[in-house]
Coordinates of C-alpha atoms in Angstrom, one line a residue:
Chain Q
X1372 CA -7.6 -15.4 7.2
X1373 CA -6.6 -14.4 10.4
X1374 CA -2.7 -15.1 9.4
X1375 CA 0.2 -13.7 10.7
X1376 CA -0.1 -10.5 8.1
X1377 CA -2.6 -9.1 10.2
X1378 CA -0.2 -7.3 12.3
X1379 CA -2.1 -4.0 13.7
X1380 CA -1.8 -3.6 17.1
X1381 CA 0.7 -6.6 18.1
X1382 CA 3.5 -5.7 20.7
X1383 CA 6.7 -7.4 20.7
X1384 CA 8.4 -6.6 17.5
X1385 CA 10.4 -4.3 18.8
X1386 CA 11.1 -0.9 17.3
X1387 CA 10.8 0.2 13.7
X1388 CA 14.5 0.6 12.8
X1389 CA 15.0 2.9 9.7
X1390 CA 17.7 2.9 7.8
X1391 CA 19.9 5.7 6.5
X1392 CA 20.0 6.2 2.4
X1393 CA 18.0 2.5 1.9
X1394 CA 19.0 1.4 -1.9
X1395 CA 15.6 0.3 -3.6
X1396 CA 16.9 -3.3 -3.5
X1397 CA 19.2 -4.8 -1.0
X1398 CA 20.4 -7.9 -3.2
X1399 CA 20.4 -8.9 -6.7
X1400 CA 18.1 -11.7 -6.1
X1401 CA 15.1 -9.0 -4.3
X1402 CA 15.6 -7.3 -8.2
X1403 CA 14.8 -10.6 -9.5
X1404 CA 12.4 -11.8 -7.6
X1405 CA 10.4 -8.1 -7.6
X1406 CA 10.6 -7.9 -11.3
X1407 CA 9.3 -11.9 -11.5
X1408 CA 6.3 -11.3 -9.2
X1409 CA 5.4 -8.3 -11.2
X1410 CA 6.0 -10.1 -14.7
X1411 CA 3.7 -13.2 -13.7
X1412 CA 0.9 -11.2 -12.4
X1413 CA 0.9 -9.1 -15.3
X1414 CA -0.2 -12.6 -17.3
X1415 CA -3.2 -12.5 -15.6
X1416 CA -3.0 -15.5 -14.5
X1417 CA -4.0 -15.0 -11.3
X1418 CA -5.2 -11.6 -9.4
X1419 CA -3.2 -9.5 -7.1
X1420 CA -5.6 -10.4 -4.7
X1421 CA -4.5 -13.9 -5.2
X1422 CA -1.0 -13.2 -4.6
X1423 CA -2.0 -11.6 -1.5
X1424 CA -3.8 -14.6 -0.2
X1425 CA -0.6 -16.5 -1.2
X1426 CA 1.7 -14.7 0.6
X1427 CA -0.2 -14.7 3.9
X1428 CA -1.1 -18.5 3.5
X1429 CA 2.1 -18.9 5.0
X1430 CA 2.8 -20.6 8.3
X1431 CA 3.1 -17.6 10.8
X1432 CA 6.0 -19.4 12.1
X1433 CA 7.6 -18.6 8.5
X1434 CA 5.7 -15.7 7.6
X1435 CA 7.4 -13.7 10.4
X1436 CA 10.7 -14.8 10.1
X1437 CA 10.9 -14.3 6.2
X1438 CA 12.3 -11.3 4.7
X1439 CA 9.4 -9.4 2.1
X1440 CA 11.0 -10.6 -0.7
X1441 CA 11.7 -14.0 0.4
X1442 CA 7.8 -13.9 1.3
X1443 CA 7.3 -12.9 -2.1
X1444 CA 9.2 -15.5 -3.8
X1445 CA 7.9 -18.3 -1.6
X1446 CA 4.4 -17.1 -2.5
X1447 CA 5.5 -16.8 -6.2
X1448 CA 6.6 -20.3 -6.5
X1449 CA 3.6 -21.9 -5.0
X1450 CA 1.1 -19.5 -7.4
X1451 CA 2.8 -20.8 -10.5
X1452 CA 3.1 -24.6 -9.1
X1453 CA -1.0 -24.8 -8.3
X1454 CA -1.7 -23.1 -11.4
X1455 CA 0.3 -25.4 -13.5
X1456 CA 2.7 -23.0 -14.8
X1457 CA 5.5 -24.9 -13.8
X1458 CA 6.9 -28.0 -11.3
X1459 CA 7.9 -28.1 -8.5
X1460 CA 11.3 -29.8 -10.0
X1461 CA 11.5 -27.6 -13.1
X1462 CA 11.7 -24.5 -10.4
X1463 CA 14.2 -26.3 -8.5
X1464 CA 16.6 -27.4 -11.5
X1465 CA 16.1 -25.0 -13.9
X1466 CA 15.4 -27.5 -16.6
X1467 CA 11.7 -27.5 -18.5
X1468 CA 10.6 -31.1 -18.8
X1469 CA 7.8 -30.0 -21.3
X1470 CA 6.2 -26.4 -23.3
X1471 CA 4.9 -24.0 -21.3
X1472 CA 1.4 -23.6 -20.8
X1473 CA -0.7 -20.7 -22.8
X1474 CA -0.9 -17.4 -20.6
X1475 CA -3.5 -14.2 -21.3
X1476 CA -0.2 -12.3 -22.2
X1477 CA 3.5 -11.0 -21.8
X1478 CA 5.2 -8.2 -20.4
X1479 CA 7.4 -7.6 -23.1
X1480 CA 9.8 -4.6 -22.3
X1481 CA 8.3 -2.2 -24.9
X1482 CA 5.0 -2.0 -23.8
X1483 CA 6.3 -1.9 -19.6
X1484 CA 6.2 1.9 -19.6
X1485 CA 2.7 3.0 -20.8
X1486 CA 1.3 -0.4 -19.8
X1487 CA 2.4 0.7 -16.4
X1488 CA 1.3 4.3 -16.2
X1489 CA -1.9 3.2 -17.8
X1490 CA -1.8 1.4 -14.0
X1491 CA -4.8 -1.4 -13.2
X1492 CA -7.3 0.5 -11.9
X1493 CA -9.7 -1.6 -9.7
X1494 CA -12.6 0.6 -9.4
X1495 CA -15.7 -1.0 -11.5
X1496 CA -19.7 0.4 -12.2
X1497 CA -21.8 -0.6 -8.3
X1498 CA -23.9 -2.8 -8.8
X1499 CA -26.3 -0.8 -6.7
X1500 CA -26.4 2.4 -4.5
X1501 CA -24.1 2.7 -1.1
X1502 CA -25.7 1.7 1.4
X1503 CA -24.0 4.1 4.1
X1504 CA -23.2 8.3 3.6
X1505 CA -20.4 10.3 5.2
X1506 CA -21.0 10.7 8.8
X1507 CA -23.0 7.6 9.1
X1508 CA -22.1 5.4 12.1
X1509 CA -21.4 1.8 11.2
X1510 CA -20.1 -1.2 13.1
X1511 CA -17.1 -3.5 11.5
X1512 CA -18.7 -7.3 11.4
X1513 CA -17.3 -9.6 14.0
X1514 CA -16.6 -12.0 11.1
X1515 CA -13.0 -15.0 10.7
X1516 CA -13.1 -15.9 7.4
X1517 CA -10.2 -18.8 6.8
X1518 CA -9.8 -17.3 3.0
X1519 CA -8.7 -14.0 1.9
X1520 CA -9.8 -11.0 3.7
X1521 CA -9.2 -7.3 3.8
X1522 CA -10.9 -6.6 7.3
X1523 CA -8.2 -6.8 10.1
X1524 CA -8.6 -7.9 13.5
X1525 CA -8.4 -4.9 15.2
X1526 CA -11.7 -3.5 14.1
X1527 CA -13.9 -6.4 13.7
X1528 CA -16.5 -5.6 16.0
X1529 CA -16.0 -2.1 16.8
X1530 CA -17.9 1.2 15.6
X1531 CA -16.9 4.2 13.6
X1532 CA -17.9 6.8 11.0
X1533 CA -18.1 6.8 7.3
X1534 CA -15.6 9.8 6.3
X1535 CA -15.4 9.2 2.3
X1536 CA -17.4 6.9 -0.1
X1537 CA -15.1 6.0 -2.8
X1538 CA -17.2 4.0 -5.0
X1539 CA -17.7 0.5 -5.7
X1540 CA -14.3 -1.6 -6.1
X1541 CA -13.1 -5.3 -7.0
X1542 CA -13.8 -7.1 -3.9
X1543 CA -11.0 -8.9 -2.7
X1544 CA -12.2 -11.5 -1.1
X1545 CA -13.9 -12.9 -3.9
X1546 CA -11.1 -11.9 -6.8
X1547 CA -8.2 -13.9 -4.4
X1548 CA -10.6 -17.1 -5.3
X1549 CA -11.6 -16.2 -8.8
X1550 CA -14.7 -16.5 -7.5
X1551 CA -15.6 -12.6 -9.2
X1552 CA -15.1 -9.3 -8.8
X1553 CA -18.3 -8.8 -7.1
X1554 CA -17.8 -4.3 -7.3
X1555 CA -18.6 -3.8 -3.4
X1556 CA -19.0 -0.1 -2.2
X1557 CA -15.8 1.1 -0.8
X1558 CA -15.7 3.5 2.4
X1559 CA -13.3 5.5 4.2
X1560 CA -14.0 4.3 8.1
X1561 CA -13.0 6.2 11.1
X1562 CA -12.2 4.5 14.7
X1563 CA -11.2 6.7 17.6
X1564 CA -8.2 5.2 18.9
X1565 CA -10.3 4.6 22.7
X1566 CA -12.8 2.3 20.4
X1567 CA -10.3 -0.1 19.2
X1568 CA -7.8 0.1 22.2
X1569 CA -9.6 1.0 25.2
X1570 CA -10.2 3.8 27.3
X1571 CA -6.4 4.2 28.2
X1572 CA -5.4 4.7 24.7
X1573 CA -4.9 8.3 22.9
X1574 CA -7.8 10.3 23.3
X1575 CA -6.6 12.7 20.2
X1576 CA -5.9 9.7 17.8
X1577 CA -7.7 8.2 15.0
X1578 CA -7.3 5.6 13.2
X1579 CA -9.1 5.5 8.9
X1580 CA -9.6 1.9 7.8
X1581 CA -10.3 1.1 4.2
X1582 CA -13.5 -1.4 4.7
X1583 CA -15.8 -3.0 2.0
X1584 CA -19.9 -2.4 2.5
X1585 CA -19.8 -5.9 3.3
X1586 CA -17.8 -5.7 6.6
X1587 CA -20.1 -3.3 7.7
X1588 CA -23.4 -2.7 9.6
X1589 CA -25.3 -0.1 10.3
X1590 CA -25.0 1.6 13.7
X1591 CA -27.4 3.6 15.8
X1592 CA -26.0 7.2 16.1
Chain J
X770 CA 15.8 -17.9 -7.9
X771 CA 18.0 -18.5 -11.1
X772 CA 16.4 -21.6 -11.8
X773 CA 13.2 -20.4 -11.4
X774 CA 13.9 -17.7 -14.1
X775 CA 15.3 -19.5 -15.8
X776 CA 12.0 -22.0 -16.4
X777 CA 9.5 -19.1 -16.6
X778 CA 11.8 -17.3 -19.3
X779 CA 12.1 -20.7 -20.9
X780 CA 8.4 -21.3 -21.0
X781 CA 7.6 -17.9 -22.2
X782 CA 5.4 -16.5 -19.3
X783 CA 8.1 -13.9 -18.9
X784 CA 10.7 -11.6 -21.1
X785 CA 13.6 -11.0 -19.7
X786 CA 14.3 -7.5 -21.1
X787 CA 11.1 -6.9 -19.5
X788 CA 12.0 -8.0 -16.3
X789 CA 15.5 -5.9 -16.6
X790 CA 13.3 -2.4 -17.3
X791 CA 11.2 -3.0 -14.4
X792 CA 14.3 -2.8 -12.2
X793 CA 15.4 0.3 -13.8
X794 CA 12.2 1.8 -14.0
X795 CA 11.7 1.3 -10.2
X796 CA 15.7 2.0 -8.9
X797 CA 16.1 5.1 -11.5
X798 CA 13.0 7.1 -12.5
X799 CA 10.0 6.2 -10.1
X800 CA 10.5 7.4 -6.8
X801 CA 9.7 10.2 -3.9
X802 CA 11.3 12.9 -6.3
X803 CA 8.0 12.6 -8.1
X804 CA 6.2 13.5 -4.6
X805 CA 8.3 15.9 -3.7
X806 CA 7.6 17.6 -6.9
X807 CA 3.4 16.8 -6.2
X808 CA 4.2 18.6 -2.5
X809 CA 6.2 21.5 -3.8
X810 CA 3.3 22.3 -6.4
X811 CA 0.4 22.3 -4.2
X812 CA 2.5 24.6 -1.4
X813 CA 3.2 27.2 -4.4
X814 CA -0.5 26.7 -6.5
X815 CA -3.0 27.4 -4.0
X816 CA -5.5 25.4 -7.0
X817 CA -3.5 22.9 -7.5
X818 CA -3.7 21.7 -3.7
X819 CA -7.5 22.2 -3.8
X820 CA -7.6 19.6 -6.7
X821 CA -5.1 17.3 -5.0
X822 CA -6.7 17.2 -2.0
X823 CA -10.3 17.0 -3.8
X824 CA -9.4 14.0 -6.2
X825 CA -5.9 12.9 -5.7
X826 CA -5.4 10.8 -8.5
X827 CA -6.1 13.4 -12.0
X828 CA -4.5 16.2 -9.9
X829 CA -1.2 14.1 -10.1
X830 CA -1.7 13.4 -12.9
X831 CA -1.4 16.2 -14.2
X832 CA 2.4 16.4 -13.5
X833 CA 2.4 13.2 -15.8
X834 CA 2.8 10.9 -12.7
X835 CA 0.6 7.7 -11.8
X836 CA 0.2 4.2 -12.7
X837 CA 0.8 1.2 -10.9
X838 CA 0.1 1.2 -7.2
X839 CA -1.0 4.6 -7.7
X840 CA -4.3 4.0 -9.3
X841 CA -6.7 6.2 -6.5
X842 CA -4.4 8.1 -5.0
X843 CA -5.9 10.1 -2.0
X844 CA -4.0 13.3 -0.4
X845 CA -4.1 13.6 3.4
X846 CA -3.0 17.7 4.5
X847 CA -0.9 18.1 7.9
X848 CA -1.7 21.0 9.9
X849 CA -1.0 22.9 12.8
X850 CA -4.0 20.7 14.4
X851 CA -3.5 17.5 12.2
X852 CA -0.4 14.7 11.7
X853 CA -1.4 12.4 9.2
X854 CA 0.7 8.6 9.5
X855 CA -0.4 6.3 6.5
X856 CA 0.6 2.1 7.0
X857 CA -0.7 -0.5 6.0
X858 CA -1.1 -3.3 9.0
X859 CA -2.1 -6.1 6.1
X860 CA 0.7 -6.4 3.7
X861 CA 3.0 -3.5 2.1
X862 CA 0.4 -1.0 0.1
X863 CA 2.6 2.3 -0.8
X864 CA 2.0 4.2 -3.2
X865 CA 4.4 3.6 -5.6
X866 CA 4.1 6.1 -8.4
X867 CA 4.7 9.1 -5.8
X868 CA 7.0 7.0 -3.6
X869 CA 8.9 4.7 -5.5
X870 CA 8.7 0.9 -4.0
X871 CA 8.6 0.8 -0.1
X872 CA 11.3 0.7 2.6
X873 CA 12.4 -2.5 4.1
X874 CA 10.7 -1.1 7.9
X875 CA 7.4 -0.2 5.8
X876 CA 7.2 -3.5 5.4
X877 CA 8.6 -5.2 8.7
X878 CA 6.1 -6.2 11.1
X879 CA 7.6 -3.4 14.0
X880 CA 5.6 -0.6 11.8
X881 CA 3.0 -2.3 10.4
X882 CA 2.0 -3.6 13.9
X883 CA 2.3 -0.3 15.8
X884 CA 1.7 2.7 13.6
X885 CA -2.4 1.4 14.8
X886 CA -2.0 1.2 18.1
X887 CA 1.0 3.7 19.3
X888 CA 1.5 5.7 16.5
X889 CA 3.5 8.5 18.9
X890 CA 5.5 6.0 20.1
X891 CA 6.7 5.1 16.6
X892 CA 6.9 8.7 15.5
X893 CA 9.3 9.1 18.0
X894 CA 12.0 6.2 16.9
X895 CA 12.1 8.5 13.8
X896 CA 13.0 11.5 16.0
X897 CA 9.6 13.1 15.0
X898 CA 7.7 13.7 19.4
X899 CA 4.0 16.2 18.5
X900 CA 2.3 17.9 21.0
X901 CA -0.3 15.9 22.6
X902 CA -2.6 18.5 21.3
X903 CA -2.0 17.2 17.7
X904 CA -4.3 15.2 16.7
X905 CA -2.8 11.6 15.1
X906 CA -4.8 10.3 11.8
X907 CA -3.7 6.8 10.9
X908 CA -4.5 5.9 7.5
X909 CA -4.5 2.0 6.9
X910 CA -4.4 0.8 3.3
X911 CA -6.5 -1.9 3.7
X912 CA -8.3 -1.3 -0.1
X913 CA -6.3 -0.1 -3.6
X914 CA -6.8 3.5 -2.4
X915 CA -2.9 4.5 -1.9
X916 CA -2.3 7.4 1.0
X917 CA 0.4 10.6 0.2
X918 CA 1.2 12.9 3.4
X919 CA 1.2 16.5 2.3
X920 CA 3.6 17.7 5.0
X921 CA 3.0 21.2 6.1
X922 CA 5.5 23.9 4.0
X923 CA 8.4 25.0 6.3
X924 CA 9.2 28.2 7.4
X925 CA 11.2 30.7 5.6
X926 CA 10.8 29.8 2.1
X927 CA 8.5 32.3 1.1
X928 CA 9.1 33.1 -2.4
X929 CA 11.1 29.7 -3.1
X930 CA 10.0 28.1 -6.5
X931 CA 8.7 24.5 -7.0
X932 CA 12.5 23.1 -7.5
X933 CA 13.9 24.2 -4.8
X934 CA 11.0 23.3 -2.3
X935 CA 11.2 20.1 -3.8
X936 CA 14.5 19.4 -2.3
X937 CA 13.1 20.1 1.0
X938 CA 10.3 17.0 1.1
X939 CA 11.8 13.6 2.2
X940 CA 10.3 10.4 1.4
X941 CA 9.5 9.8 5.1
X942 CA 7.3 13.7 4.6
X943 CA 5.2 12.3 2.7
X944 CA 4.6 8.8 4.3
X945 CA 3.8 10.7 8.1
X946 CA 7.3 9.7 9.7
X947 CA 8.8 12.6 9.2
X948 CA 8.6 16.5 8.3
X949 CA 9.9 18.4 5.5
X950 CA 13.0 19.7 6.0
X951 CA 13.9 23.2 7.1
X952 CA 15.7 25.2 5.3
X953 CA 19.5 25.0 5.5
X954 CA 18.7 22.3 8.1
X955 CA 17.8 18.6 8.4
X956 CA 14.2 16.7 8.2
X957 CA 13.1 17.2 11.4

């Protein structure tokens, strides 16, 4: 959707303000909240896709001026309310009016470690070959969907050059629905900077976009 | 955000030992020293790099690092003709297994809207100004594919083992905002 998370290329923001020896947290509740998101999605219960497409499903308005984690929490809260998990009024008081309802599984602490560096890989068999080789010239679809999307603004419509084929990977526009997987090829896409910004941009920049065979067509060399 | 444990603990989606370990796992023992120690093998292993920068992933794995948010890891090389920037404009892909969860400004919409469109410009609020004969790369992480910097070695330590390079590759190294650090002096 073309939500406020699709940020490349706006001006305004001001600058990027680093800061000096960041802890990994900056308040108990971000611990809580991190270890929560990452706890629920582990049920499988929904995708991280889906969590994804809940977080930028936010008003822009509120999108912008939430912190990560507060985005995170906001998206959290709405995933486990739509998919029945909880109410609305259990999450706000704390109390259960009824059993919970059955999830795939639990995150239990003695399986966190090798669960984890197992990771949750999102490669899968293509369904057929690639369509495009390195060095082909392709053209990023001039396409809005209003769901879940992994093709940002600021190369819809413009043309660049395959530089890896990485194989065929969940497609995320799909998965955010649970509408399937759907393994679409997966390419490594080069724009010269003058191509997405215009001939007064940085002639000795580039700029690699992860894109999906589907946001993609051909283009004559 | 107590209440809403509180119900999810209660309703047995979630354990709360389990929910305790993933805070220490990600505030003690993942992080960019596991990077750094990545970096400092492929600068002394002339091999090793070739793997890592062939097929990111099993290469670090073979320091027994990977995992979540690190699942295809890809290896971008800085050069004398090359700076390599990785961001992702979308949401807050990092990978974490080499990196450790991301900064707050990795995830604030000042980087993630620029590093596209004016990548120099951001480069230098960290201090970091290239000759405009370097050519930028901008790596987006659009897709699960997570981008690691492999910041050029500094000068002067020839000889030095994998340890004590280590201590020489920041975090921001190996995201693009920064360089490894010189020796004896700070990250340039």
């Amino acid at each position: 959707m073309n939500g406020a998370q699709d940020l490349g290329g706006m001006h305004g923001f001001g600058p990027v303000r680093p800061e000096a020896d960041e802890p990994v947290f900056h308040a108990p509740w971000e611990r809580r909240v991190f270890a929560l998101a990452m706890a629920m999605g582990f049920t499988g219960t929904w995708s991280l896709d889906g969590s994804r497409a809940a977080r930028e499903s936010l008003p822009p308005a509120e999108y912008l001026a939430s912190s990560y984690y507060a985005i995170w929490l906001k998206a959290l809260e709405r995933q486990v309310a739509e998919h029945g998990l909880a109410t609305e009024a259990e999450m706000a008081s704390g109390v259960a009016s009824g059993p919970g309802r059955p999830v795939a599984r639990v995150l239990t602490a003695d399986i966190l470690e090798p669960r984890f560096r197992a990771g949750f890989p999102s490669d899968r068999p293509a369904q057929g070959p690639a369509r495009f080789a390195p060095e082909a010239w392709v053209r990023a679809r001039n396409r809005h969907p209003v769901g879940h999307t992994r093709l940002p603004r600021y190369v819809r419509g413009r043309r660049g050059r395959v530089l890896r084929v990485h194989g065929a990977f969940v497609l995320p526009d799909t998965n955010a629905l649970k509408a399937g997987e759907n393994p679409d090829w997966l390419y490594t896409v080069a724009f010269d900077a003058t191509e997405l910004w215009g001939p007064e941009a940085d002639p000795n920049q580039q700029v690699m976009v992860e894109m999906f065979e589907r946001y993609l067509d051909p283009e004559a060399a | 955000m107590r209440a809403l444990e509180s119900i999810l603990v209660e309703k047995g989606y979630v354990d709360p030992a389990a929910l305790d370990a993933l805070v220490e796992m990600y505030e003690t023992k993942i992080g960019p020293h596991n990077g750094a120690r990545v970096v400092a093998r492929a600068w002394t292993d002339p091999d090793y790099r070739a793997r890592l920068l062939a097929d990111a992933t099993p290469a670090i794995a073979e320091l027994d690092i990977g995992g979540r948010g690190g699942e295809h890891m890809v290896v971008v090389e800085n050069t004398a003709e090359v700076h390599n920037l990785v961001v992702c404009t979308l949401c807050s892909c990092y990978p974490w297994p080499v990196l450790g969860l991301p900064p707050v400004w990795y995830k604030a919409p000042p980087y993630r809207a620029r590093a596209v469109i004016d990548p120099r410009g951001v480069l230098a609020e960290f201090g970091l100004t290239l000759p405009g004969s370097t050519r930028i790369a901008v790596w987006d992480s659009t897709a699960e594919t997570r981008y690691m910097v492999l910041p050029r070695r500094p000068a002067g330590t020839e000889g030095w083992d994998e340890a004590r390079l280590a201590a020489l590759v920041t975090r921001d190294a190996m995201i693009g905002t920064g360089l490894a650090r010189a020796p004896g002096g700070a990250s340039a």
